[in-house]
């Protein structure tokens, strides 16, 4: 029997937004995720840190099924994301519905170059949510105001800086009114002087209690914005806890070594 109904212990009243249970993923012989467990509460900001190749981005991409996991369970607000018994068009409809509730921001901006800033942001609300154009315009202009780009509504991506493009990408993700935002190294492709303008938008979302899962290499940012931090190493969660504990008094030697190296660089 397919588990397409909300579970009693992860229903919408429980406060649990994401429930990741024993998730495993391999690429050929390479085990990338070796049984990941993670719970994210509604309104919680969780940062994932770790070296390149530790499985951080694969975990994030698995949550909205950009990567197909080998085993385990992923639940969003009481609804199972991966449906191993569901095939074909039924599963495609299911996963498209799930993705409407997950906003994802990548390293690269992936904006449509032939569309203005406003058109990039309002395309999905009109096409997918069926929002009327005047309503979508008003709503998306509010989002552009939120990310500080209302004056760039008619500008094409080629005339935006990297930081501006990423802020448009964030507004575009927010336009679908997602339940959770996933950030995959959202500032790693930016010049250092542009990083803070994107971080400020993410800090504002944190202040508004948007549920967020953030893969980041910026330790200071993770320390400042997170409620909870995971340190991943070689496909496992090596250590996790509140930033006040993990950054100042890590227990595992691998965590200590990683933080010593990266905090010195920053």
mmCIF file of C-alpha atoms in Angstrom:
data_model
loop_
_atom_site.group_PDB
_atom_site.id
_atom_site.type_symbol
_atom_site.label_atom_id
_atom_site.label_comp_id
_atom_site.label_asym_id
_atom_site.label_seq_id
_atom_site.Cartn_x
_atom_site.Cartn_y
_atom_site.Cartn_z
ATOM 1 C CA UNK A 1 0.000 0.000 0.000
ATOM 2 C CA UNK A 2 1.362 3.378 -0.973
ATOM 3 C CA UNK A 3 2.119 5.770 1.865
ATOM 4 C CA UNK A 4 0.548 8.779 0.205
ATOM 5 C CA UNK A 5 -1.450 9.844 3.247
ATOM 6 C CA UNK A 6 -0.059 12.008 6.051
ATOM 7 C CA UNK A 7 1.512 10.006 8.855
ATOM 8 C CA UNK A 8 -0.059 10.463 12.264
ATOM 9 C CA UNK A 9 3.285 11.414 13.826
ATOM 10 C CA UNK A 10 4.191 13.947 11.140
ATOM 11 C CA UNK A 11 0.855 15.580 10.566
ATOM 12 C CA UNK A 12 0.419 19.268 9.938
ATOM 13 C CA UNK A 13 -0.255 19.977 13.596
ATOM 14 C CA UNK A 14 2.952 18.390 14.886
ATOM 15 C CA UNK A 15 5.244 21.279 13.952
ATOM 16 C CA UNK A 16 7.489 18.922 11.981
ATOM 17 C CA UNK A 17 8.097 20.270 8.468
ATOM 18 C CA UNK A 18 10.778 17.901 7.133
ATOM 19 C CA UNK A 19 11.372 14.351 8.297
ATOM 20 C CA UNK A 20 14.296 12.526 6.685
ATOM 21 C CA UNK A 21 14.649 8.897 7.730
ATOM 22 C CA UNK A 22 17.660 6.656 6.986
ATOM 23 C CA UNK A 23 18.214 8.125 3.515
ATOM 24 C CA UNK A 24 20.855 6.378 1.417
ATOM 25 C CA UNK A 25 22.186 7.282 -2.013
ATOM 26 C CA UNK A 26 25.018 5.883 -4.112
ATOM 27 C CA UNK A 27 26.458 6.833 -7.472
ATOM 28 C CA UNK A 28 27.752 3.524 -8.760
ATOM 29 C CA UNK A 29 30.147 2.164 -6.154
ATOM 30 C CA UNK A 30 30.385 5.501 -4.335
ATOM 31 C CA UNK A 31 28.169 5.767 -1.261
ATOM 32 C CA UNK A 32 27.311 9.459 -0.976
ATOM 33 C CA UNK A 33 24.608 9.312 1.713
ATOM 34 C CA UNK A 34 24.984 6.530 4.270
ATOM 35 C CA UNK A 35 21.753 6.634 6.232
ATOM 36 C CA UNK A 36 20.884 10.271 6.947
ATOM 37 C CA UNK A 37 18.334 11.156 9.623
ATOM 38 C CA UNK A 38 17.159 14.743 10.045
ATOM 39 C CA UNK A 39 14.111 16.487 11.434
ATOM 40 C CA UNK A 40 13.372 20.141 10.689
ATOM 41 C CA UNK A 41 10.641 21.880 12.646
ATOM 42 C CA UNK A 42 8.283 24.447 11.140
ATOM 43 C CA UNK A 43 10.043 27.834 11.139
ATOM 44 C CA UNK A 44 13.454 26.311 11.961
ATOM 45 C CA UNK A 45 16.656 27.336 10.178
ATOM 46 C CA UNK A 46 19.071 24.439 9.747
ATOM 47 C CA UNK A 47 22.514 24.859 8.194
ATOM 48 C CA UNK A 48 24.522 21.964 6.759
ATOM 49 C CA UNK A 49 28.288 22.319 6.716
ATOM 50 C CA UNK A 50 31.110 20.034 5.651
ATOM 51 C CA UNK A 51 33.871 19.585 3.102
ATOM 52 C CA UNK A 52 33.258 19.201 -0.619
ATOM 53 C CA UNK A 53 32.118 15.667 -1.355
ATOM 54 C CA UNK A 54 30.592 15.111 2.078
ATOM 55 C CA UNK A 55 27.080 14.674 0.632
ATOM 56 C CA UNK A 56 25.562 18.061 1.548
ATOM 57 C CA UNK A 57 24.265 19.045 -1.886
ATOM 58 C CA UNK A 58 23.171 15.505 -2.699
ATOM 59 C CA UNK A 59 21.053 15.497 0.455
ATOM 60 C CA UNK A 60 19.447 18.801 -0.482
ATOM 61 C CA UNK A 61 18.783 17.673 -4.058
ATOM 62 C CA UNK A 62 17.297 14.429 -2.757
ATOM 63 C CA UNK A 63 14.756 16.272 -0.634
ATOM 64 C CA UNK A 64 12.925 17.604 -3.700
ATOM 65 C CA UNK A 65 13.740 14.541 -5.790
ATOM 66 C CA UNK A 66 16.295 16.104 -8.117
ATOM 67 C CA UNK A 67 18.257 13.023 -7.041
ATOM 68 C CA UNK A 68 16.447 9.722 -6.587
ATOM 69 C CA UNK A 69 17.389 8.096 -3.293
ATOM 70 C CA UNK A 70 18.133 4.373 -3.070
ATOM 71 C CA UNK A 71 16.306 3.837 0.219
ATOM 72 C CA UNK A 72 14.813 5.691 3.157
ATOM 73 C CA UNK A 73 11.938 8.115 3.534
ATOM 74 C CA UNK A 74 11.539 11.860 2.974
ATOM 75 C CA UNK A 75 8.434 13.581 4.338
ATOM 76 C CA UNK A 76 7.324 17.179 3.800
ATOM 77 C CA UNK A 77 4.679 18.493 6.178
ATOM 78 C CA UNK A 78 3.271 14.999 6.686
ATOM 79 C CA UNK A 79 3.316 13.958 3.029
ATOM 80 C CA UNK A 80 5.828 11.446 1.714
ATOM 81 C CA UNK A 81 8.004 12.886 -1.073
ATOM 82 C CA UNK A 82 9.553 9.675 -2.392
ATOM 83 C CA UNK A 83 6.850 7.183 -3.357
ATOM 84 C CA UNK A 84 8.613 3.936 -4.287
ATOM 85 C CA UNK A 85 5.362 2.264 -5.441
ATOM 86 C CA UNK A 86 4.134 5.178 -7.561
ATOM 87 C CA UNK A 87 5.179 5.203 -11.203
ATOM 88 C CA UNK A 88 4.785 7.128 -14.425
ATOM 89 C CA UNK A 89 2.458 10.079 -14.809
ATOM 90 C CA UNK A 90 0.977 9.654 -11.338
ATOM 91 C CA UNK A 91 4.401 10.076 -9.735
ATOM 92 C CA UNK A 92 5.273 12.979 -12.034
ATOM 93 C CA UNK A 93 2.114 14.806 -10.939
ATOM 94 C CA UNK A 94 2.878 13.986 -7.305
ATOM 95 C CA UNK A 95 6.457 15.257 -7.395
ATOM 96 C CA UNK A 96 5.462 18.423 -9.270
ATOM 97 C CA UNK A 97 2.898 19.088 -6.547
ATOM 98 C CA UNK A 98 5.503 18.491 -3.835
ATOM 99 C CA UNK A 99 8.019 20.809 -5.508
ATOM 100 C CA UNK A 100 5.534 23.672 -5.468
ATOM 101 C CA UNK A 101 5.961 23.608 -1.684
ATOM 102 C CA UNK A 102 9.773 23.643 -1.824
ATOM 103 C CA UNK A 103 11.637 26.693 -3.034
ATOM 104 C CA UNK A 104 15.180 25.891 -4.114
ATOM 105 C CA UNK A 105 18.019 28.321 -4.765
ATOM 106 C CA UNK A 106 21.135 26.953 -6.487
ATOM 107 C CA UNK A 107 24.729 28.127 -6.849
ATOM 108 C CA UNK A 108 23.916 29.237 -10.383
ATOM 109 C CA UNK A 109 20.988 31.576 -10.865
ATOM 110 C CA UNK A 110 19.222 29.801 -13.752
ATOM 111 C CA UNK A 111 17.256 32.902 -14.759
ATOM 112 C CA UNK A 112 15.621 33.053 -18.179
ATOM 113 C CA UNK A 113 17.845 35.510 -20.076
ATOM 114 C CA UNK A 114 15.057 36.622 -22.437
ATOM 115 C CA UNK A 115 12.726 37.609 -19.565
ATOM 116 C CA UNK A 116 12.851 40.706 -17.384
ATOM 117 C CA UNK A 117 13.354 40.452 -13.649
ATOM 118 C CA UNK A 118 9.609 40.751 -13.052
ATOM 119 C CA UNK A 119 8.741 38.196 -15.720
ATOM 120 C CA UNK A 120 11.253 35.717 -14.259
ATOM 121 C CA UNK A 121 9.555 36.003 -10.873
ATOM 122 C CA UNK A 122 5.896 35.971 -11.939
ATOM 123 C CA UNK A 123 6.145 33.237 -14.597
ATOM 124 C CA UNK A 124 5.504 30.319 -12.223
ATOM 125 C CA UNK A 125 2.640 31.908 -10.242
ATOM 126 C CA UNK A 126 0.831 32.561 -13.537
ATOM 127 C CA UNK A 127 1.670 29.306 -15.336
ATOM 128 C CA UNK A 128 1.579 26.872 -12.415
ATOM 129 C CA UNK A 129 -0.640 28.456 -9.782
ATOM 130 C CA UNK A 130 -2.998 30.018 -12.317
ATOM 131 C CA UNK A 131 -2.716 33.475 -10.761
ATOM 132 C CA UNK A 132 -4.174 36.322 -12.810
ATOM 133 C CA UNK A 133 -1.497 38.567 -14.310
ATOM 134 C CA UNK A 134 -2.469 41.746 -12.392
ATOM 135 C CA UNK A 135 -2.519 39.837 -9.102
ATOM 136 C CA UNK A 136 0.786 38.114 -9.914
ATOM 137 C CA UNK A 137 2.346 41.438 -10.866
ATOM 138 C CA UNK A 138 1.341 43.069 -7.586
ATOM 139 C CA UNK A 139 2.485 40.110 -5.519
ATOM 140 C CA UNK A 140 5.806 39.701 -7.339
ATOM 141 C CA UNK A 141 6.569 43.402 -7.113
ATOM 142 C CA UNK A 142 6.169 43.040 -3.346
ATOM 143 C CA UNK A 143 8.710 40.210 -3.445
ATOM 144 C CA UNK A 144 11.127 42.290 -5.508
ATOM 145 C CA UNK A 145 10.724 45.042 -2.931
ATOM 146 C CA UNK A 146 11.532 42.502 -0.209
ATOM 147 C CA UNK A 147 14.805 41.565 -1.916
ATOM 148 C CA UNK A 148 15.624 45.191 -2.742
ATOM 149 C CA UNK A 149 15.116 44.996 -6.492
ATOM 150 C CA UNK A 150 11.799 46.699 -7.220
ATOM 151 C CA UNK A 151 13.700 49.278 -9.293
ATOM 152 C CA UNK A 152 15.069 46.460 -11.495
ATOM 153 C CA UNK A 153 11.680 45.000 -12.456
ATOM 154 C CA UNK A 154 12.132 45.788 -16.157
ATOM 155 C CA UNK A 155 15.830 44.886 -16.293
ATOM 156 C CA UNK A 156 17.088 41.788 -18.095
ATOM 157 C CA UNK A 157 19.464 39.367 -16.285
ATOM 158 C CA UNK A 158 22.432 40.344 -18.490
ATOM 159 C CA UNK A 159 22.356 43.784 -16.873
ATOM 160 C CA UNK A 160 22.273 42.528 -13.274
ATOM 161 C CA UNK A 161 25.196 41.767 -10.987
ATOM 162 C CA UNK A 162 25.652 38.258 -9.608
ATOM 163 C CA UNK A 163 24.224 39.292 -6.252
ATOM 164 C CA UNK A 164 21.200 40.851 -7.921
ATOM 165 C CA UNK A 165 20.620 37.737 -10.020
ATOM 166 C CA UNK A 166 20.691 35.566 -6.924
ATOM 167 C CA UNK A 167 18.227 37.852 -5.154
ATOM 168 C CA UNK A 168 15.915 37.535 -8.170
ATOM 169 C CA UNK A 169 16.298 33.749 -7.903
ATOM 170 C CA UNK A 170 15.262 33.935 -4.242
ATOM 171 C CA UNK A 171 12.232 36.086 -5.108
ATOM 172 C CA UNK A 172 11.308 33.617 -7.847
ATOM 173 C CA UNK A 173 11.416 30.722 -5.378
ATOM 174 C CA UNK A 174 9.352 32.681 -2.847
ATOM 175 C CA UNK A 175 6.747 33.493 -5.512
ATOM 176 C CA UNK A 176 5.385 29.948 -5.228
ATOM 177 C CA UNK A 177 4.751 30.516 -1.499
ATOM 178 C CA UNK A 178 6.738 27.431 -0.482
ATOM 179 C CA UNK A 179 6.572 25.751 2.893
ATOM 180 C CA UNK A 180 10.356 25.356 2.993
ATOM 181 C CA UNK A 181 13.293 27.037 1.273
ATOM 182 C CA UNK A 182 16.358 25.020 0.254
ATOM 183 C CA UNK A 183 19.602 26.927 -0.371
ATOM 184 C CA UNK A 184 22.460 25.042 -2.038
ATOM 185 C CA UNK A 185 25.620 27.147 -1.589
ATOM 186 C CA UNK A 186 23.647 30.196 -2.712
ATOM 187 C CA UNK A 187 26.620 32.575 -2.404
ATOM 188 C CA UNK A 188 29.519 30.371 -3.522
ATOM 189 C CA UNK A 189 29.485 31.665 -7.122
ATOM 190 C CA UNK A 190 29.486 35.322 -6.053
ATOM 191 C CA UNK A 191 32.335 37.758 -5.697
ATOM 192 C CA UNK A 192 33.062 38.356 -1.991
ATOM 193 C CA UNK A 193 31.693 41.897 -2.025
ATOM 194 C CA UNK A 194 28.307 40.619 -3.300
ATOM 195 C CA UNK A 195 27.847 37.847 -0.745
ATOM 196 C CA UNK A 196 26.467 40.019 2.044
ATOM 197 C CA UNK A 197 23.588 41.408 -0.025
ATOM 198 C CA UNK A 198 22.303 37.859 -0.559
ATOM 199 C CA UNK A 199 22.947 36.887 3.049
ATOM 200 C CA UNK A 200 20.882 39.864 4.183
ATOM 201 C CA UNK A 201 17.866 38.543 2.273
ATOM 202 C CA UNK A 202 18.304 35.118 3.873
ATOM 203 C CA UNK A 203 18.611 36.737 7.300
ATOM 204 C CA UNK A 204 15.340 38.581 6.673
ATOM 205 C CA UNK A 205 13.630 35.280 5.794
ATOM 206 C CA UNK A 206 15.012 33.792 8.999
ATOM 207 C CA UNK A 207 13.599 36.748 10.931
ATOM 208 C CA UNK A 208 10.212 35.993 9.335
ATOM 209 C CA UNK A 209 10.479 32.342 10.499
ATOM 210 C CA UNK A 210 10.616 30.820 7.033
ATOM 211 C CA UNK A 211 11.623 27.160 7.350
ATOM 212 C CA UNK A 212 15.038 26.910 5.704
ATOM 213 C CA UNK A 213 17.647 24.259 5.015
ATOM 214 C CA UNK A 214 20.925 25.919 4.039
ATOM 215 C CA UNK A 215 24.023 24.243 2.626
ATOM 216 C CA UNK A 216 26.801 26.764 3.164
ATOM 217 C CA UNK A 217 30.565 27.122 3.418
ATOM 218 C CA UNK A 218 30.233 30.357 5.394
ATOM 219 C CA UNK A 219 30.724 29.415 9.032
ATOM 220 C CA UNK A 220 30.077 32.893 10.406
ATOM 221 C CA UNK A 221 26.790 33.136 8.535
ATOM 222 C CA UNK A 222 25.703 29.669 9.697
ATOM 223 C CA UNK A 223 26.593 30.583 13.270
ATOM 224 C CA UNK A 224 24.594 33.797 13.089
ATOM 225 C CA UNK A 225 21.443 32.666 11.306
ATOM 226 C CA UNK A 226 20.904 29.012 12.280
ATOM 227 C CA UNK A 227 18.839 27.371 14.980
ATOM 228 C CA UNK A 228 20.573 24.051 14.333
ATOM 229 C CA UNK A 229 23.740 23.014 12.477
ATOM 230 C CA UNK A 230 24.719 19.668 10.935
ATOM 231 C CA UNK A 231 28.296 18.775 10.159
ATOM 232 C CA UNK A 232 28.460 16.124 7.435
ATOM 233 C CA UNK A 233 31.555 14.105 6.622
ATOM 234 C CA UNK A 234 31.873 11.214 4.149
ATOM 235 C CA UNK A 235 28.145 10.752 3.782
ATOM 236 C CA UNK A 236 27.145 10.734 7.435
ATOM 237 C CA UNK A 237 26.027 13.306 9.987
ATOM 238 C CA UNK A 238 29.155 13.423 12.100
ATOM 239 C CA UNK A 239 27.844 15.941 14.617
ATOM 240 C CA UNK A 240 24.888 18.250 15.057
ATOM 241 C CA UNK A 241 23.529 20.732 17.552
ATOM 242 C CA UNK A 242 22.791 24.399 18.180
ATOM 243 C CA UNK A 243 25.439 26.729 16.720
ATOM 244 C CA UNK A 244 26.434 27.922 20.191
ATOM 245 C CA UNK A 245 27.526 24.372 20.983
ATOM 246 C CA UNK A 246 28.799 23.107 17.649
ATOM 247 C CA UNK A 247 30.947 26.131 16.800
ATOM 248 C CA UNK A 248 32.373 26.763 20.278
ATOM 249 C CA UNK A 249 32.574 23.292 21.789
ATOM 250 C CA UNK A 250 32.461 20.568 19.109
ATOM 251 C CA UNK A 251 32.766 17.025 20.439
ATOM 252 C CA UNK A 252 34.071 15.097 17.424
ATOM 253 C CA UNK A 253 37.667 15.391 16.234
ATOM 254 C CA UNK A 254 36.554 15.592 12.599
ATOM 255 C CA UNK A 255 34.332 18.555 13.453
ATOM 256 C CA UNK A 256 37.132 20.280 15.355
ATOM 257 C CA UNK A 257 39.549 19.823 12.461
ATOM 258 C CA UNK A 258 37.057 21.097 9.871
ATOM 259 C CA UNK A 259 36.086 24.164 11.905
ATOM 260 C CA UNK A 260 39.682 25.042 12.746
ATOM 261 C CA UNK A 261 40.586 25.074 9.074
ATOM 262 C CA UNK A 262 37.507 26.998 7.854
ATOM 263 C CA UNK A 263 37.217 29.514 10.658
ATOM 264 C CA UNK A 264 40.865 30.450 10.132
ATOM 265 C CA UNK A 265 40.112 31.133 6.450
ATOM 266 C CA UNK A 266 37.224 33.438 7.343
#
